[in-house]
Amino acid sequence: MYSYICKNLIKNIANVSLKTPHLSFLNARYFSVKNDSTVSLFKNYGFTEPQITSLLSKRPSILSINEDKIIRPKLELFSSYGFSADDIFHILLSDIEILRRSIKNQIIPCCEFLKSVARDNESFIGIVKRCTWVLKHNFKSNMEPNIGVLRDYGVPEYRIERFLRYQPRALMLDSERFKMIVREILEMGFEPVKSHFLRAFTVVIGLSKETRERKWDMYRKWGWTDDEILSAFRKQPGVLVASEEKVEHLFEFLIKKMGWSASEVWSCPIVIMHSFENWTMPRCFVVQFLLSKGLVLKKDITLSRVIVPMENRFKERYVDKYCLEYPEVLKLYTGK
């Protein structure tokens, strides 16, 4: 068993040493001395041979870390929290420097804090695996107070947990800037209890002031007032994330080709979030054909009735109903 791992790891470490001068001390001789105990240690914690090979070849610096004083206690700690061998392998492969952090002063306090946000242990493990770097950083300086701000404003716990899981870096913002953005979003009319509050937060931190103003000007050019832009942003925060090229093509198509007004587009801002080529255009071509044949009335074809319905509902209403008599409908819908 060990001979297979030794052979591959010595080869891989030799290659790494050539490419990475500061790891040159990890030569085959050093590895041969330490190999058996290192392999045994990970083997005892449930690591498979391919995982051990991958970990030690991709993270050869692990061989410079004391096994009994540093590695073993970390493996034991993660196991006690319910992490499987696969979970621990993922964590160490992502960031081996976690092994060098203090159990007492860093890893345990951080894990306990994350557990206090997670709804259950499975969720806690998922959070750690998704953002392993949190275990290295001073969560008390930014993440903890920022989550406190969200709680103070009434953001539901399950939304905070999801935000931590999928947008952890947003919670590491400087606390004063974090508070400032929260207040700005509140002034825009977003309600903390609703999902769009945190979506808007993500949009605001991801765009510079200049970019937001440029996007604002683009919508003004197409006839939207400031109040309409803000209203659309409250309904669909992603309207400020959509590329200017996409919005220009979309508005050109909907307003100039399809004949909808700017206010009709404003009333259905979700159209900006859908794929133009794969969702919006095929549907519009279908209803345009039906209108040309007098099969539907113009007053019944609102943008929301065309864009909002799920696929099965749209097909039932506008495709399946007419495709036997007019095969063109199905061709238009499938882009053929």
XYZ file of C-alpha atoms in Angstrom:
336
model
C 0.000 0.000 0.000
C 2.676 2.503 1.048
C 4.978 1.706 -1.872
C 2.399 2.999 -4.356
C 1.983 6.244 -2.438
C 5.719 6.667 -1.894
C 6.550 6.220 -5.536
C 4.017 8.799 -6.708
C 4.649 11.309 -3.964
C 8.438 11.285 -4.339
C 7.970 11.951 -8.039
C 5.423 14.731 -7.459
C 7.417 16.403 -4.699
C 10.521 16.344 -6.852
C 8.572 18.140 -9.577
C 7.188 20.679 -7.115
C 10.664 21.335 -5.729
C 11.985 22.156 -9.189
C 9.154 24.625 -9.842
C 9.096 26.065 -6.325
C 12.556 26.961 -5.002
C 11.412 27.662 -1.443
C 10.222 24.030 -1.203
C 13.535 22.574 -2.326
C 14.207 21.185 1.153
C 11.360 18.710 0.576
C 13.572 16.329 -1.286
C 13.055 12.647 -1.719
C 15.377 11.791 1.161
C 13.479 13.912 3.653
C 10.212 12.526 2.393
C 11.352 8.927 2.680
C 12.070 9.445 6.391
C 8.724 10.985 7.152
C 6.501 9.198 4.708
C 5.362 6.179 6.679
C 4.171 8.091 9.738
C 2.435 10.785 7.668
C 0.628 8.269 5.510
C -0.350 6.255 8.588
C -1.717 9.333 10.318
C -4.068 10.262 7.463
C -4.928 6.642 6.871
C -6.056 6.354 10.510
C -8.447 9.259 9.985
C -10.099 7.628 6.990
C -8.232 9.233 4.095
C -8.044 7.079 0.983
C -4.772 6.361 -0.811
C -5.627 8.692 -3.734
C -6.512 11.467 -1.246
C -3.232 11.047 0.640
C -1.297 11.071 -2.613
C -3.127 14.181 -3.816
C -2.795 16.044 -0.525
C 0.896 15.397 0.037
C 1.858 16.019 -3.572
C -0.184 19.220 -3.984
C 0.550 20.476 -0.466
C 4.096 19.176 0.188
C 4.675 21.785 2.892
C 2.561 19.595 5.149
C 5.684 17.476 5.646
C 7.307 20.355 7.529
C 4.473 20.494 10.091
C 4.773 18.574 13.346
C 2.401 15.612 13.234
C 1.788 14.988 16.924
C 1.631 18.610 18.098
C -0.148 20.217 15.141
C -1.634 17.888 12.524
C -3.132 15.182 14.723
C -4.931 17.633 17.087
C -6.479 19.413 14.066
C -7.677 16.151 12.557
C -9.133 15.162 15.905
C -10.837 18.535 16.300
C -12.463 18.466 12.868
C -13.596 14.898 13.455
C -15.172 15.918 16.768
C -17.189 18.578 14.926
C -18.602 15.926 12.621
C -16.424 16.495 9.556
C -15.922 13.340 7.498
C -12.550 12.323 6.082
C -13.711 13.682 2.715
C -14.611 16.998 4.362
C -11.239 17.306 6.087
C -9.444 16.397 2.873
C -11.330 19.171 1.068
C -10.442 21.711 3.775
C -6.742 20.877 3.858
C -6.449 20.703 0.091
C -8.079 24.142 -0.149
C -5.822 25.778 2.422
C -3.098 23.890 4.264
C -2.251 26.988 6.321
C -5.276 26.263 8.490
C -3.120 23.630 10.178
C -0.840 26.393 11.435
C -3.617 28.295 13.188
C -4.128 28.029 16.928
C -6.842 25.609 17.977
C -7.634 27.485 21.170
C -7.380 31.072 19.940
C -8.604 30.774 16.343
C -10.173 27.575 15.065
C -12.463 26.667 17.984
C -13.780 30.246 18.528
C -14.388 30.589 14.801
C -16.155 27.231 14.540
C -18.333 28.002 17.541
C -19.319 31.335 16.017
C -20.174 29.740 12.668
C -22.203 27.074 14.467
C -24.171 29.840 16.196
C -25.233 31.143 12.769
C -25.823 27.785 11.081
C -29.213 26.154 11.558
C -27.686 22.698 12.125
C -24.373 20.853 12.015
C -24.768 19.864 8.385
C -25.162 23.499 7.442
C -22.167 24.458 9.605
C -19.984 21.929 7.797
C -21.231 23.230 4.451
C -20.310 26.798 5.407
C -16.790 25.825 6.458
C -16.197 23.791 3.304
C -17.377 26.654 1.099
C -15.226 29.321 2.786
C -12.352 27.560 4.519
C -10.382 30.810 4.639
C -12.710 32.063 7.379
C -10.944 29.693 9.780
C -7.757 31.734 9.324
C -9.115 35.252 9.633
C -10.056 37.431 12.565
C -13.814 36.996 12.323
C -14.355 39.074 15.459
C -13.180 42.307 13.847
C -15.683 42.352 10.957
C -17.812 39.261 10.381
C -19.213 38.995 13.892
C -20.192 42.693 14.234
C -21.554 42.787 10.666
C -23.824 39.832 11.334
C -24.861 41.646 14.511
C -25.897 44.636 12.378
C -28.094 42.451 10.187
C -29.702 40.920 13.269
C -30.314 44.351 14.787
C -32.193 45.433 11.660
C -34.327 42.309 11.701
C -32.856 40.256 8.873
C -34.166 36.695 9.463
C -31.640 34.182 10.760
C -32.116 31.798 7.844
C -31.322 34.605 5.393
C -28.190 35.543 7.352
C -27.091 31.917 7.289
C -27.578 31.718 3.529
C -25.738 35.009 3.074
C -22.834 33.681 5.138
C -22.737 30.507 3.082
C -22.814 32.116 -0.359
C -21.451 35.644 0.215
C -18.986 35.265 3.111
C -16.594 37.907 1.824
C -19.330 40.517 1.956
C -19.468 39.945 5.706
C -15.739 40.643 5.990
C -16.168 44.260 4.875
C -14.961 46.989 7.177
C -17.694 47.390 9.783
C -18.192 51.106 9.204
C -18.566 50.637 5.458
C -20.898 47.721 6.071
C -23.168 49.890 8.236
C -23.089 52.689 5.673
C -24.221 50.375 2.866
C -26.972 48.887 5.045
C -28.291 52.387 5.775
C -28.130 53.290 2.076
C -30.167 50.217 1.138
C -32.710 51.002 3.847
C -33.064 54.532 2.449
C -33.812 53.026 -0.980
C -36.864 51.357 0.514
C -35.666 47.778 0.897
C -37.157 45.828 3.805
C -34.673 43.784 5.885
C -37.123 40.891 6.273
C -37.275 40.309 2.518
C -34.750 38.463 0.362
C -34.063 41.427 -1.921
C -32.461 43.331 0.974
C -29.319 41.170 0.970
C -29.372 40.845 -2.813
C -29.293 44.620 -3.069
C -26.436 44.698 -0.576
C -24.428 42.325 -2.779
C -25.104 44.478 -5.844
C -24.089 47.721 -4.132
C -20.778 46.415 -2.800
C -19.958 44.935 -6.193
C -20.376 48.156 -8.176
C -18.458 51.386 -7.924
C -20.396 54.632 -7.581
C -19.364 55.578 -11.117
C -20.658 52.282 -12.551
C -23.999 52.623 -10.768
C -24.414 56.159 -12.078
C -23.595 54.991 -15.614
C -26.200 52.216 -15.392
C -28.697 54.750 -14.028
C -28.042 57.063 -16.990
C -28.533 54.159 -19.423
C -32.047 53.485 -18.113
C -32.844 57.206 -18.180
C -31.887 57.249 -21.865
C -34.594 54.663 -22.551
C -37.239 56.776 -20.862
C -37.233 55.535 -17.261
C -37.567 58.140 -14.529
C -35.432 58.003 -11.387
C -38.406 56.701 -9.426
C -38.992 53.970 -12.010
C -35.326 52.934 -11.944
C -35.400 52.741 -8.161
C -38.664 50.805 -8.248
C -37.213 48.335 -10.765
C -34.105 47.969 -8.598
C -36.283 47.181 -5.577
C -38.148 44.520 -7.559
C -35.050 43.062 -9.230
C -31.707 44.235 -7.759
C -29.927 42.516 -10.617
C -31.036 45.210 -13.074
C -27.920 47.157 -12.106
C -25.710 44.107 -12.662
C -26.895 43.308 -16.202
C -24.357 44.384 -18.800
C -25.012 47.592 -20.654
C -24.685 45.763 -23.963
C -27.399 43.289 -22.968
C -29.762 46.034 -21.795
C -29.228 48.044 -24.972
C -30.014 45.024 -27.189
C -33.007 44.077 -25.034
C -34.598 47.527 -25.003
C -33.941 47.984 -28.712
C -35.768 44.720 -29.361
C -38.675 45.149 -26.928
C -39.405 48.807 -27.608
C -38.506 49.311 -31.256
C -39.226 45.855 -32.699
C -41.962 44.490 -30.414
C -43.652 47.832 -29.763
C -43.803 47.784 -25.962
C -43.358 51.111 -24.218
C -40.600 51.964 -21.760
C -43.158 51.999 -18.942
C -44.335 48.486 -19.902
C -40.763 47.243 -19.719
C -40.353 49.008 -16.362
C -43.426 47.191 -15.029
C -41.722 43.846 -15.740
C -38.035 44.296 -14.799
C -37.517 40.538 -14.509
C -37.224 40.551 -18.306
C -33.747 42.047 -17.826
C -32.690 39.019 -15.777
C -33.711 36.358 -18.298
C -31.532 35.180 -21.175
C -32.256 37.399 -24.169
C -31.439 34.772 -26.800
C -32.804 31.650 -25.070
C -35.835 32.970 -23.182
C -37.069 36.373 -24.293
C -36.621 36.366 -28.080
C -38.240 32.940 -28.760
C -41.290 33.874 -26.701
C -41.610 37.228 -28.387
C -41.328 35.692 -31.845
C -44.087 33.213 -30.966
C -46.563 35.854 -29.806
C -45.618 38.099 -32.706
C -46.548 35.276 -35.099
C -49.814 34.605 -33.251
C -50.680 38.290 -33.429
C -50.004 38.344 -37.181
C -52.479 35.479 -37.633
C -55.100 37.083 -35.413
C -54.951 34.167 -32.987
C -54.385 36.401 -29.964
C -55.358 39.978 -29.220
C -52.822 42.756 -28.705
C -54.502 43.864 -25.481
C -53.985 40.378 -24.026
C -50.280 40.232 -24.828
C -48.616 42.056 -21.965
C -44.902 41.714 -21.340
C -45.520 40.051 -17.992
C -47.798 37.408 -19.579
C -45.088 36.627 -22.115
C -41.960 36.706 -19.916
C -42.984 35.735 -16.374
C -44.686 32.308 -16.842
C -42.611 29.182 -16.333
C -41.774 27.191 -19.446
C -44.564 24.621 -19.177
C -47.167 27.330 -18.628
C -45.999 29.392 -21.602
C -45.901 26.330 -23.896
C -49.380 25.311 -22.852
C -50.785 28.777 -23.466
C -48.996 29.834 -26.669
C -47.250 26.850 -28.267
C -49.048 23.552 -27.682
C -52.414 25.138 -28.383
C -51.457 26.175 -31.934
C -48.481 24.076 -33.078
C -50.524 21.343 -34.804
C -52.209 23.809 -37.105
C -49.209 26.137 -37.317
C -45.907 24.180 -37.117
C -44.064 27.492 -37.400
C -44.932 28.194 -33.766
C -42.850 25.307 -32.491
C -39.981 26.212 -34.808
C -39.970 29.771 -33.566
C -40.070 28.636 -29.961
C -37.196 26.181 -30.320
C -35.122 28.645 -32.338
C -35.187 26.599 -35.524
